[in-house]
Amino acid sequence: MNKMTLLSTLLFKNTPVYVHYGITHRCNLRCRMCGVWKTGNRETELSVDQIDNMAEVLHKSGTQVISIGGGEPLIRDDLPEAISAFIKRGISVRVLSNGVVEDFNKLQKVIDAGVINFSISLDTLDPDLQNDIIGRKDAFDRVMDTLLYLAPILKEKNGLGLINTVVSSANLNCLARLVDFAEKIGFYVSFVPLEVHQFSGKVLGCTETMQDLTFTEEDKKKAGHAFKELAELKARGKPVFNSSSFLRCAGNYMSGNEYNWDCRAGTP
């Protein structure tokens, strides 16, 4: 990462510092709160050559960091080659994965390509609940295997390990435990409220399977308290990745209060 370019970008705000790229919408899971897989189409995905062209444009624009997600990016056999297009131009890469890794050799190739920043999805430390949310009987164990595989590698390479947690009515009582777990393995946790949205006219949020994950009036009260607790943990130096302003507004949003949220990307 070019520190002078980063400083210039932050000062003049004239180029994108951070870019998110959904390299595929295909996925090996059918999580109950996600429907991105509904729009998965191998034929519409960019080739490695096209990604290389995109990486060059982003490099020239001053982009410093890119997160590569999906779907599940590890589905693509050419993911290491795609990542190399950014790495060789000095763009830092973070890979966002659901953590149910089918081939650890492929994951290692991604690391060997230069990736030292990973986000792994985990919604609870309750194995049965995690498996129910993800819809796969071995999901919890597979995610744990991935986290424990990555933890010593990222520590050695001084990388960033991040747990991504979708907050629903099912895991409101589990959030602080996730923070403790993340601290033990050297990760941070990012908490995102459950939502239903659309893309290309399709509802991306499985409304047919997620009804019991949405919030009752009682859940809304719990949500406000849960996010207040997360803000307090962050203030104490615990590994909560979200900004304090996001935690405050997310708590208001989930508890049904006025939240007045707009984009605060880059603010503490």
C-alpha positions as protocol buffer text, in pm:
chain_id: "A"
residue {
  index: 1
  type: MET
  ca { x: 0 y: 0 z: 0 }
}
residue {
  index: 2
  type: ASN
  ca { x: 135 y: 340 z: -102 }
}
residue {
  index: 3
  type: LYS
  ca { x: 110 y: 557 z: 208 }
}
residue {
  index: 4
  type: MET
  ca { x: 158 y: 885 z: 19 }
}
residue {
  index: 5
  type: THR
  ca { x: -122 y: 798 z: -225 }
}
residue {
  index: 6
  type: LEU
  ca { x: -343 y: 698 z: 66 }
}
residue {
  index: 7
  type: LEU
  ca { x: -272 y: 1025 z: 245 }
}
residue {
  index: 8
  type: SER
  ca { x: -347 y: 1225 z: -69 }
}
residue {
  index: 9
  type: THR
  ca { x: -671 y: 1036 z: -128 }
}
residue {
  index: 10
  type: LEU
  ca { x: -789 y: 1085 z: 229 }
}
residue {
  index: 11
  type: LEU
  ca { x: -699 y: 1454 z: 216 }
}
residue {
  index: 12
  type: PHE
  ca { x: -858 y: 1544 z: -118 }
}
residue {
  index: 13
  type: LYS
  ca { x: -1128 y: 1271 z: -126 }
}
residue {
  index: 14
  type: ASN
  ca { x: -1108 y: 1257 z: -505 }
}
residue {
  index: 15
  type: THR
  ca { x: -1048 y: 885 z: -559 }
}
residue {
  index: 16
  type: PRO
  ca { x: -1192 y: 563 z: -412 }
}
residue {
  index: 17
  type: VAL
  ca { x: -968 y: 441 z: -130 }
}
residue {
  index: 18
  type: TYR
  ca { x: -1169 y: 124 z: -72 }
}
residue {
  index: 19
  type: VAL
  ca { x: -1364 y: -85 z: -325 }
}
residue {
  index: 20
  type: HIS
  ca { x: -1584 y: -391 z: -275 }
}
residue {
  index: 21
  type: TYR
  ca { x: -1602 y: -640 z: -563 }
}
residue {
  index: 22
  type: GLY
  ca { x: -1848 y: -929 z: -576 }
}
residue {
  index: 23
  type: ILE
  ca { x: -1643 y: -1166 z: -789 }
}
residue {
  index: 24
  type: THR
  ca { x: -1929 y: -1419 z: -807 }
}
residue {
  index: 25
  type: HIS
  ca { x: -2286 y: -1453 z: -684 }
}
residue {
  index: 26
  type: ARG
  ca { x: -2261 y: -1830 z: -686 }
}
residue {
  index: 27
  type: CYS
  ca { x: -2243 y: -1993 z: -344 }
}
residue {
  index: 28
  type: ASN
  ca { x: -2202 y: -2336 z: -185 }
}
residue {
  index: 29
  type: LEU
  ca { x: -2453 y: -2249 z: 91 }
}
residue {
  index: 30
  type: ARG
  ca { x: -2818 y: -2145 z: 117 }
}
residue {
  index: 31
  type: CYS
  ca { x: -2815 y: -1934 z: 433 }
}
residue {
  index: 32
  type: ARG
  ca { x: -3164 y: -1852 z: 551 }
}
residue {
  index: 33
  type: MET
  ca { x: -3112 y: -1475 z: 555 }
}
residue {
  index: 34
  type: CYS
  ca { x: -2935 y: -1448 z: 219 }
}
residue {
  index: 35
  type: GLY
  ca { x: -3045 y: -1488 z: -141 }
}
residue {
  index: 36
  type: VAL
  ca { x: -2745 y: -1355 z: -331 }
}
residue {
  index: 37
  type: TRP
  ca { x: -2708 y: -1704 z: -481 }
}
residue {
  index: 38
  type: LYS
  ca { x: -3038 y: -1645 z: -664 }
}
residue {
  index: 39
  type: THR
  ca { x: -2854 y: -1418 z: -906 }
}
residue {
  index: 40
  type: GLY
  ca { x: -2548 y: -1641 z: -947 }
}
residue {
  index: 41
  type: ASN
  ca { x: -2445 y: -1691 z: -1310 }
}
residue {
  index: 42
  type: ARG
  ca { x: -2102 y: -1815 z: -1414 }
}
residue {
  index: 43
  type: GLU
  ca { x: -2147 y: -1674 z: -1765 }
}
residue {
  index: 44
  type: THR
  ca { x: -2177 y: -1314 z: -1645 }
}
residue {
  index: 45
  type: GLU
  ca { x: -1867 y: -1320 z: -1423 }
}
residue {
  index: 46
  type: LEU
  ca { x: -1558 y: -1130 z: -1529 }
}
residue {
  index: 47
  type: SER
  ca { x: -1267 y: -1334 z: -1660 }
}
residue {
  index: 48
  type: VAL
  ca { x: -920 y: -1301 z: -1510 }
}
residue {
  index: 49
  type: ASP
  ca { x: -814 y: -1086 z: -1807 }
}
residue {
  index: 50
  type: GLN
  ca { x: -1110 y: -854 z: -1747 }
}
residue {
  index: 51
  type: ILE
  ca { x: -1029 y: -842 z: -1376 }
}
residue {
  index: 52
  type: ASP
  ca { x: -672 y: -754 z: -1464 }
}
residue {
  index: 53
  type: ASN
  ca { x: -799 y: -459 z: -1670 }
}
residue {
  index: 54
  type: MET
  ca { x: -1022 y: -350 z: -1381 }
}
residue {
  index: 55
  type: ALA
  ca { x: -729 y: -375 z: -1140 }
}
residue {
  index: 56
  type: GLU
  ca { x: -525 y: -146 z: -1364 }
}
residue {
  index: 57
  type: VAL
  ca { x: -804 y: 114 z: -1373 }
}
residue {
  index: 58
  type: LEU
  ca { x: -844 y: 100 z: -994 }
}
residue {
  index: 59
  type: HIS
  ca { x: -468 y: 127 z: -948 }
}
residue {
  index: 60
  type: LYS
  ca { x: -452 y: 436 z: -1168 }
}
residue {
  index: 61
  type: SER
  ca { x: -744 y: 590 z: -978 }
}
residue {
  index: 62
  type: GLY
  ca { x: -558 y: 553 z: -648 }
}
residue {
  index: 63
  type: THR
  ca { x: -752 y: 264 z: -493 }
}
residue {
  index: 64
  type: GLN
  ca { x: -561 y: 117 z: -198 }
}
residue {
  index: 65
  type: VAL
  ca { x: -784 y: -163 z: -68 }
}
residue {
  index: 66
  type: ILE
  ca { x: -1030 y: -403 z: -229 }
}
residue {
  index: 67
  type: SER
  ca { x: -1252 y: -658 z: -59 }
}
residue {
  index: 68
  type: ILE
  ca { x: -1347 y: -956 z: -273 }
}
residue {
  index: 69
  type: GLY
  ca { x: -1670 y: -1126 z: -180 }
}
residue {
  index: 70
  type: GLY
  ca { x: -1972 y: -1296 z: -331 }
}
residue {
  index: 71
  type: GLY
  ca { x: -2154 y: -1530 z: -312 }
}
residue {
  index: 72
  type: GLU
  ca { x: -1859 y: -1740 z: -211 }
}
residue {
  index: 73
  type: PRO
  ca { x: -1537 y: -1627 z: -383 }
}
residue {
  index: 74
  type: LEU
  ca { x: -1357 y: -1956 z: -313 }
}
residue {
  index: 75
  type: ILE
  ca { x: -1597 y: -2122 z: -557 }
}
residue {
  index: 76
  type: ARG
  ca { x: -1389 y: -1972 z: -838 }
}
residue {
  index: 77
  type: ASP
  ca { x: -1094 y: -2194 z: -927 }
}
residue {
  index: 78
  type: ASP
  ca { x: -912 y: -1890 z: -1069 }
}
residue {
  index: 79
  type: LEU
  ca { x: -945 y: -1683 z: -751 }
}
residue {
  index: 80
  type: PRO
  ca { x: -567 y: -1682 z: -678 }
}
residue {
  index: 81
  type: GLU
  ca { x: -498 y: -1551 z: -1030 }
}
residue {
  index: 82
  type: ALA
  ca { x: -769 y: -1286 z: -995 }
}
residue {
  index: 83
  type: ILE
  ca { x: -625 y: -1175 z: -661 }
}
residue {
  index: 84
  type: SER
  ca { x: -276 y: -1149 z: -808 }
}
residue {
  index: 85
  type: ALA
  ca { x: -404 y: -882 z: -1049 }
}
residue {
  index: 86
  type: PHE
  ca { x: -457 y: -650 z: -752 }
}
residue {
  index: 87
  type: ILE
  ca { x: -164 y: -762 z: -535 }
}
residue {
  index: 88
  type: LYS
  ca { x: 96 y: -701 z: -808 }
}
residue {
  index: 89
  type: ARG
  ca { x: -30 y: -342 z: -836 }
}
residue {
  index: 90
  type: GLY
  ca { x: 9 y: -278 z: -465 }
}
residue {
  index: 91
  type: ILE
  ca { x: -364 y: -295 z: -386 }
}
residue {
  index: 92
  type: SER
  ca { x: -433 y: -465 z: -52 }
}
residue {
  index: 93
  type: VAL
  ca { x: -688 y: -749 z: -79 }
}
residue {
  index: 94
  type: ARG
  ca { x: -936 y: -881 z: 178 }
}
residue {
  index: 95
  type: VAL
  ca { x: -1133 y: -1198 z: 97 }
}
residue {
  index: 96
  type: LEU
  ca { x: -1485 y: -1239 z: 238 }
}
residue {
  index: 97
  type: SER
  ca { x: -1583 y: -1606 z: 278 }
}
residue {
  index: 98
  type: ASN
  ca { x: -1866 y: -1798 z: 442 }
}
residue {
  index: 99
  type: GLY
  ca { x: -1598 y: -2014 z: 603 }
}
residue {
  index: 100
  type: VAL
  ca { x: -1729 y: -2348 z: 475 }
}
residue {
  index: 101
  type: VAL
  ca { x: -1413 y: -2422 z: 277 }
}
residue {
  index: 102
  type: GLU
  ca { x: -1434 y: -2716 z: 38 }
}
residue {
  index: 103
  type: ASP
  ca { x: -1062 y: -2719 z: -49 }
}
residue {
  index: 104
  type: PHE
  ca { x: -797 y: -2591 z: 193 }
}
residue {
  index: 105
  type: ASN
  ca { x: -536 y: -2620 z: -80 }
}
residue {
  index: 106
  type: LYS
  ca { x: -724 y: -2349 z: -269 }
}
residue {
  index: 107
  type: LEU
  ca { x: -743 y: -2137 z: 45 }
}
residue {
  index: 108
  type: GLN
  ca { x: -368 y: -2175 z: 91 }
}
residue {
  index: 109
  type: LYS
  ca { x: -311 y: -2069 z: -271 }
}
residue {
  index: 110
  type: VAL
  ca { x: -507 y: -1752 z: -196 }
}
residue {
  index: 111
  type: ILE
  ca { x: -278 y: -1687 z: 101 }
}
residue {
  index: 112
  type: ASP
  ca { x: 27 y: -1766 z: -112 }
}
residue {
  index: 113
  type: ALA
  ca { x: -98 y: -1511 z: -367 }
}
residue {
  index: 114
  type: GLY
  ca { x: -51 y: -1246 z: -98 }
}
residue {
  index: 115
  type: VAL
  ca { x: -381 y: -1221 z: 91 }
}
residue {
  index: 116
  type: ILE
  ca { x: -337 y: -1165 z: 465 }
}
residue {
  index: 117
  type: ASN
  ca { x: -681 y: -1016 z: 536 }
}
residue {
  index: 118
  type: PHE
  ca { x: -990 y: -1236 z: 565 }
}
residue {
  index: 119
  type: SER
  ca { x: -1351 y: -1197 z: 675 }
}
residue {
  index: 120
  type: ILE
  ca { x: -1529 y: -1518 z: 780 }
}
residue {
  index: 121
  type: SER
  ca { x: -1903 y: -1547 z: 848 }
}
residue {
  index: 122
  type: LEU
  ca { x: -2012 y: -1674 z: 1191 }
}
residue {
  index: 123
  type: ASP
  ca { x: -2341 y: -1582 z: 1359 }
}
residue {
  index: 124
  type: THR
  ca { x: -2325 y: -1773 z: 1686 }
}
residue {
  index: 125
  type: LEU
  ca { x: -2113 y: -2009 z: 1896 }
}
residue {
  index: 126
  type: ASP
  ca { x: -2410 y: -2243 z: 1934 }
}
residue {
  index: 127
  type: PRO
  ca { x: -2334 y: -2525 z: 1684 }
}
residue {
  index: 128
  type: ASP
  ca { x: -2697 y: -2630 z: 1635 }
}
residue {
  index: 129
  type: LEU
  ca { x: -2813 y: -2273 z: 1581 }
}
residue {
  index: 130
  type: GLN
  ca { x: -2529 y: -2197 z: 1339 }
}
residue {
  index: 131
  type: ASN
  ca { x: -2609 y: -2511 z: 1141 }
}
residue {
  index: 132
  type: ASP
  ca { x: -2978 y: -2418 z: 1134 }
}
residue {
  index: 133
  type: ILE
  ca { x: -2912 y: -2063 z: 1009 }
}
residue {
  index: 134
  type: ILE
  ca { x: -2675 y: -2183 z: 739 }
}
residue {
  index: 135
  type: GLY
  ca { x: -2878 y: -2492 z: 653 }
}
residue {
  index: 136
  type: ARG
  ca { x: -2593 y: -2738 z: 667 }
}
residue {
  index: 137
  type: LYS
  ca { x: -2533 y: -2995 z: 942 }
}
residue {
  index: 138
  type: ASP
  ca { x: -2155 y: -2961 z: 948 }
}
residue {
  index: 139
  type: ALA
  ca { x: -2144 y: -2583 z: 903 }
}
residue {
  index: 140
  type: PHE
  ca { x: -2027 y: -2487 z: 1253 }
}
residue {
  index: 141
  type: ASP
  ca { x: -1742 y: -2737 z: 1255 }
}
residue {
  index: 142
  type: ARG
  ca { x: -1632 y: -2635 z: 906 }
}
residue {
  index: 143
  type: VAL
  ca { x: -1624 y: -2265 z: 995 }
}
residue {
  index: 144
  type: MET
  ca { x: -1429 y: -2340 z: 1312 }
}
residue {
  index: 145
  type: ASP
  ca { x: -1177 y: -2539 z: 1110 }
}
residue {
  index: 146
  type: THR
  ca { x: -1129 y: -2240 z: 879 }
}
residue {
  index: 147
  type: LEU
  ca { x: -1093 y: -1989 z: 1162 }
}
residue {
  index: 148
  type: LEU
  ca { x: -839 y: -2205 z: 1344 }
}
residue {
  index: 149
  type: TYR
  ca { x: -650 y: -2260 z: 1019 }
}
residue {
  index: 150
  type: LEU
  ca { x: -630 y: -1887 z: 947 }
}
residue {
  index: 151
  type: ALA
  ca { x: -567 y: -1755 z: 1299 }
}
residue {
  index: 152
  type: PRO
  ca { x: -195 y: -1851 z: 1337 }
}
residue {
  index: 153
  type: ILE
  ca { x: -120 y: -1759 z: 975 }
}
residue {
  index: 154
  type: LEU
  ca { x: -270 y: -1410 z: 1004 }
}
residue {
  index: 155
  type: LYS
  ca { x: -96 y: -1357 z: 1338 }
}
residue {
  index: 156
  type: GLU
  ca { x: 239 y: -1449 z: 1187 }
}
residue {
  index: 157
  type: LYS
  ca { x: 184 y: -1226 z: 883 }
}
residue {
  index: 158
  type: ASN
  ca { x: 35 y: -938 z: 1087 }
}
residue {
  index: 159
  type: GLY
  ca { x: -287 y: -966 z: 886 }
}
residue {
  index: 160
  type: LEU
  ca { x: -649 y: -880 z: 967 }
}
residue {
  index: 161
  type: GLY
  ca { x: -891 y: -1152 z: 1073 }
}
residue {
  index: 162
  type: LEU
  ca { x: -1255 y: -1049 z: 1086 }
}
residue {
  index: 163
  type: ILE
  ca { x: -1569 y: -1239 z: 1185 }
}
residue {
  index: 164
  type: ASN
  ca { x: -1881 y: -1115 z: 1004 }
}
residue {
  index: 165
  type: THR
  ca { x: -2200 y: -1159 z: 1207 }
}
residue {
  index: 166
  type: VAL
  ca { x: -2555 y: -1097 z: 1083 }
}
residue {
  index: 167
  type: VAL
  ca { x: -2764 y: -990 z: 1382 }
}
residue {
  index: 168
  type: SER
  ca { x: -3111 y: -1146 z: 1390 }
}
residue {
  index: 169
  type: SER
  ca { x: -3362 y: -1243 z: 1656 }
}
residue {
  index: 170
  type: ALA
  ca { x: -3188 y: -1581 z: 1677 }
}
residue {
  index: 171
  type: ASN
  ca { x: -2852 y: -1456 z: 1804 }
}
residue {
  index: 172
  type: LEU
  ca { x: -2927 y: -1140 z: 2003 }
}
residue {
  index: 173
  type: ASN
  ca { x: -2811 y: -1309 z: 2321 }
}
residue {
  index: 174
  type: CYS
  ca { x: -2486 y: -1438 z: 2165 }
}
residue {
  index: 175
  type: LEU
  ca { x: -2309 y: -1122 z: 2051 }
}
residue {
  index: 176
  type: ALA
  ca { x: -2084 y: -1054 z: 2350 }
}
residue {
  index: 177
  type: ARG
  ca { x: -1967 y: -1417 z: 2348 }
}
residue {
  index: 178
  type: LEU
  ca { x: -1859 y: -1376 z: 1986 }
}
residue {
  index: 179
  type: VAL
  ca { x: -1646 y: -1077 z: 2087 }
}
residue {
  index: 180
  type: ASP
  ca { x: -1476 y: -1286 z: 2358 }
}
residue {
  index: 181
  type: PHE
  ca { x: -1414 y: -1570 z: 2113 }
}
residue {
  index: 182
  type: ALA
  ca { x: -1272 y: -1332 z: 1851 }
}
residue {
  index: 183
  type: GLU
  ca { x: -1033 y: -1186 z: 2107 }
}
residue {
  index: 184
  type: LYS
  ca { x: -905 y: -1533 z: 2196 }
}
residue {
  index: 185
  type: ILE
  ca { x: -815 y: -1617 z: 1835 }
}
residue {
  index: 186
  type: GLY
  ca { x: -687 y: -1270 z: 1744 }
}
residue {
  index: 187
  type: PHE
  ca { x: -982 y: -1164 z: 1525 }
}
residue {
  index: 188
  type: TYR
  ca { x: -1222 y: -869 z: 1523 }
}
residue {
  index: 189
  type: VAL
  ca { x: -1603 y: -893 z: 1484 }
}
residue {
  index: 190
  type: SER
  ca { x: -1823 y: -688 z: 1254 }
}
residue {
  index: 191
  type: PHE
  ca { x: -2196 y: -685 z: 1331 }
}
residue {
  index: 192
  type: VAL
  ca { x: -2452 y: -614 z: 1057 }
}
residue {
  index: 193
  type: PRO
  ca { x: -2831 y: -599 z: 1112 }
}
residue {
  index: 194
  type: LEU
  ca { x: -3055 y: -845 z: 928 }
}
residue {
  index: 195
  type: GLU
  ca { x: -3216 y: -688 z: 622 }
}
residue {
  index: 196
  type: VAL
  ca { x: -3408 y: -779 z: 309 }
}
residue {
  index: 197
  type: HIS
  ca { x: -3316 y: -601 z: -13 }
}
residue {
  index: 198
  type: GLN
  ca { x: -3353 y: -643 z: -387 }
}
residue {
  index: 199
  type: PHE
  ca { x: -3120 y: -680 z: -684 }
}
residue {
  index: 200
  type: SER
  ca { x: -3234 y: -696 z: -1046 }
}
residue {
  index: 201
  type: GLY
  ca { x: -3592 y: -735 z: -928 }
}
residue {
  index: 202
  type: LYS
  ca { x: -3516 y: -1033 z: -704 }
}
residue {
  index: 203
  type: VAL
  ca { x: -3555 y: -1030 z: -328 }
}
residue {
  index: 204
  type: LEU
  ca { x: -3214 y: -1106 z: -177 }
}
residue {
  index: 205
  type: GLY
  ca { x: -3315 y: -1231 z: 160 }
}
residue {
  index: 206
  type: CYS
  ca { x: -3501 y: -1557 z: 177 }
}
residue {
  index: 207
  type: THR
  ca { x: -3838 y: -1434 z: 294 }
}
residue {
  index: 208
  type: GLU
  ca { x: -3970 y: -1789 z: 276 }
}
residue {
  index: 209
  type: THR
  ca { x: -3712 y: -1916 z: 529 }
}
residue {
  index: 210
  type: MET
  ca { x: -3618 y: -1622 z: 749 }
}
residue {
  index: 211
  type: GLN
  ca { x: -3947 y: -1518 z: 908 }
}
residue {
  index: 212
  type: ASP
  ca { x: -3847 y: -1637 z: 1255 }
}
residue {
  index: 213
  type: LEU
  ca { x: -3522 y: -1436 z: 1228 }
}
residue {
  index: 214
  type: THR
  ca { x: -3699 y: -1101 z: 1204 }
}
residue {
  index: 215
  type: PHE
  ca { x: -3779 y: -890 z: 1509 }
}
residue {
  index: 216
  type: THR
  ca { x: -4078 y: -894 z: 1741 }
}
residue {
  index: 217
  type: GLU
  ca { x: -4142 y: -595 z: 1966 }
}
residue {
  index: 218
  type: GLU
  ca { x: -3964 y: -777 z: 2248 }
}
residue {
  index: 219
  type: ASP
  ca { x: -3669 y: -847 z: 2020 }
}
residue {
  index: 220
  type: LYS
  ca { x: -3644 y: -477 z: 1935 }
}
residue {
  index: 221
  type: LYS
  ca { x: -3592 y: -396 z: 2302 }
}
residue {
  index: 222
  type: LYS
  ca { x: -3321 y: -664 z: 2325 }
}
residue {
  index: 223
  type: ALA
  ca { x: -3153 y: -530 z: 2010 }
}
residue {
  index: 224
  type: GLY
  ca { x: -3116 y: -182 z: 2155 }
}
residue {
  index: 225
  type: HIS
  ca { x: -2958 y: -325 z: 2469 }
}
residue {
  index: 226
  type: ALA
  ca { x: -2733 y: -562 z: 2270 }
}
residue {
  index: 227
  type: PHE
  ca { x: -2586 y: -286 z: 2055 }
}
residue {
  index: 228
  type: LYS
  ca { x: -2537 y: -63 z: 2358 }
}
residue {
  index: 229
  type: GLU
  ca { x: -2338 y: -346 z: 2514 }
}
residue {
  index: 230
  type: LEU
  ca { x: -2129 y: -380 z: 2195 }
}
residue {
  index: 231
  type: ALA
  ca { x: -2053 y: -8 z: 2202 }
}
residue {
  index: 232
  type: GLU
  ca { x: -1940 y: -40 z: 2564 }
}
residue {
  index: 233
  type: LEU
  ca { x: -1717 y: -337 z: 2474 }
}
residue {
  index: 234
  type: LYS
  ca { x: -1560 y: -137 z: 2191 }
}
residue {
  index: 235
  type: ALA
  ca { x: -1497 y: 156 z: 2428 }
}
residue {
  index: 236
  type: ARG
  ca { x: -1313 y: -87 z: 2657 }
}
residue {
  index: 237
  type: GLY
  ca { x: -1081 y: -188 z: 2374 }
}
residue {
  index: 238
  type: LYS
  ca { x: -1249 y: -515 z: 2282 }
}
residue {
  index: 239
  type: PRO
  ca { x: -1221 y: -627 z: 1915 }
}
residue {
  index: 240
  type: VAL
  ca { x: -1546 y: -481 z: 1780 }
}
residue {
  index: 241
  type: PHE
  ca { x: -1473 y: -368 z: 1424 }
}
residue {
  index: 242
  type: ASN
  ca { x: -1774 y: -140 z: 1366 }
}
residue {
  index: 243
  type: SER
  ca { x: -1745 y: 233 z: 1429 }
}
residue {
  index: 244
  type: SER
  ca { x: -1908 y: 372 z: 1744 }
}
residue {
  index: 245
  type: SER
  ca { x: -2146 y: 580 z: 1532 }
}
residue {
  index: 246
  type: PHE
  ca { x: -2255 y: 271 z: 1337 }
}
residue {
  index: 247
  type: LEU
  ca { x: -2320 y: 74 z: 1656 }
}
residue {
  index: 248
  type: ARG
  ca { x: -2528 y: 360 z: 1794 }
}
residue {
  index: 249
  type: CYS
  ca { x: -2734 y: 404 z: 1477 }
}
residue {
  index: 250
  type: ALA
  ca { x: -2770 y: 28 z: 1419 }
}
residue {
  index: 251
  type: GLY
  ca { x: -2903 y: -12 z: 1773 }
}
residue {
  index: 252
  type: ASN
  ca { x: -3160 y: 260 z: 1712 }
}
residue {
  index: 253
  type: TYR
  ca { x: -3255 y: 110 z: 1375 }
}
residue {
  index: 254
  type: MET
  ca { x: -3301 y: -240 z: 1513 }
}
residue {
  index: 255
  type: SER
  ca { x: -3495 y: -123 z: 1816 }
}
residue {
  index: 256
  type: GLY
  ca { x: -3737 y: 75 z: 1599 }
}
residue {
  index: 257
  type: ASN
  ca { x: -3613 y: 419 z: 1707 }
}
residue {
  index: 258
  type: GLU
  ca { x: -3519 y: 710 z: 1483 }
}
residue {
  index: 259
  type: TYR
  ca { x: -3165 y: 664 z: 1359 }
}
residue {
  index: 260
  type: ASN
  ca { x: -3095 y: 936 z: 1096 }
}
residue {
  index: 261
  type: TRP
  ca { x: -2832 y: 725 z: 924 }
}
residue {
  index: 262
  type: ASP
  ca { x: -2633 y: 830 z: 621 }
}
residue {
  index: 263
  type: CYS
  ca { x: -2305 y: 699 z: 485 }
}
residue {
  index: 264
  type: ARG
  ca { x: -2018 y: 755 z: 730 }
}
residue {
  index: 265
  type: ALA
  ca { x: -1753 y: 553 z: 550 }
}
residue {
  index: 266
  type: GLY
  ca { x: -1412 y: 643 z: 687 }
}
residue {
  index: 267
  type: THR
  ca { x: -1530 y: 804 z: 1010 }
}
residue {
  index: 268
  type: PRO
  ca { x: -1421 y: 659 z: 1346 }
}
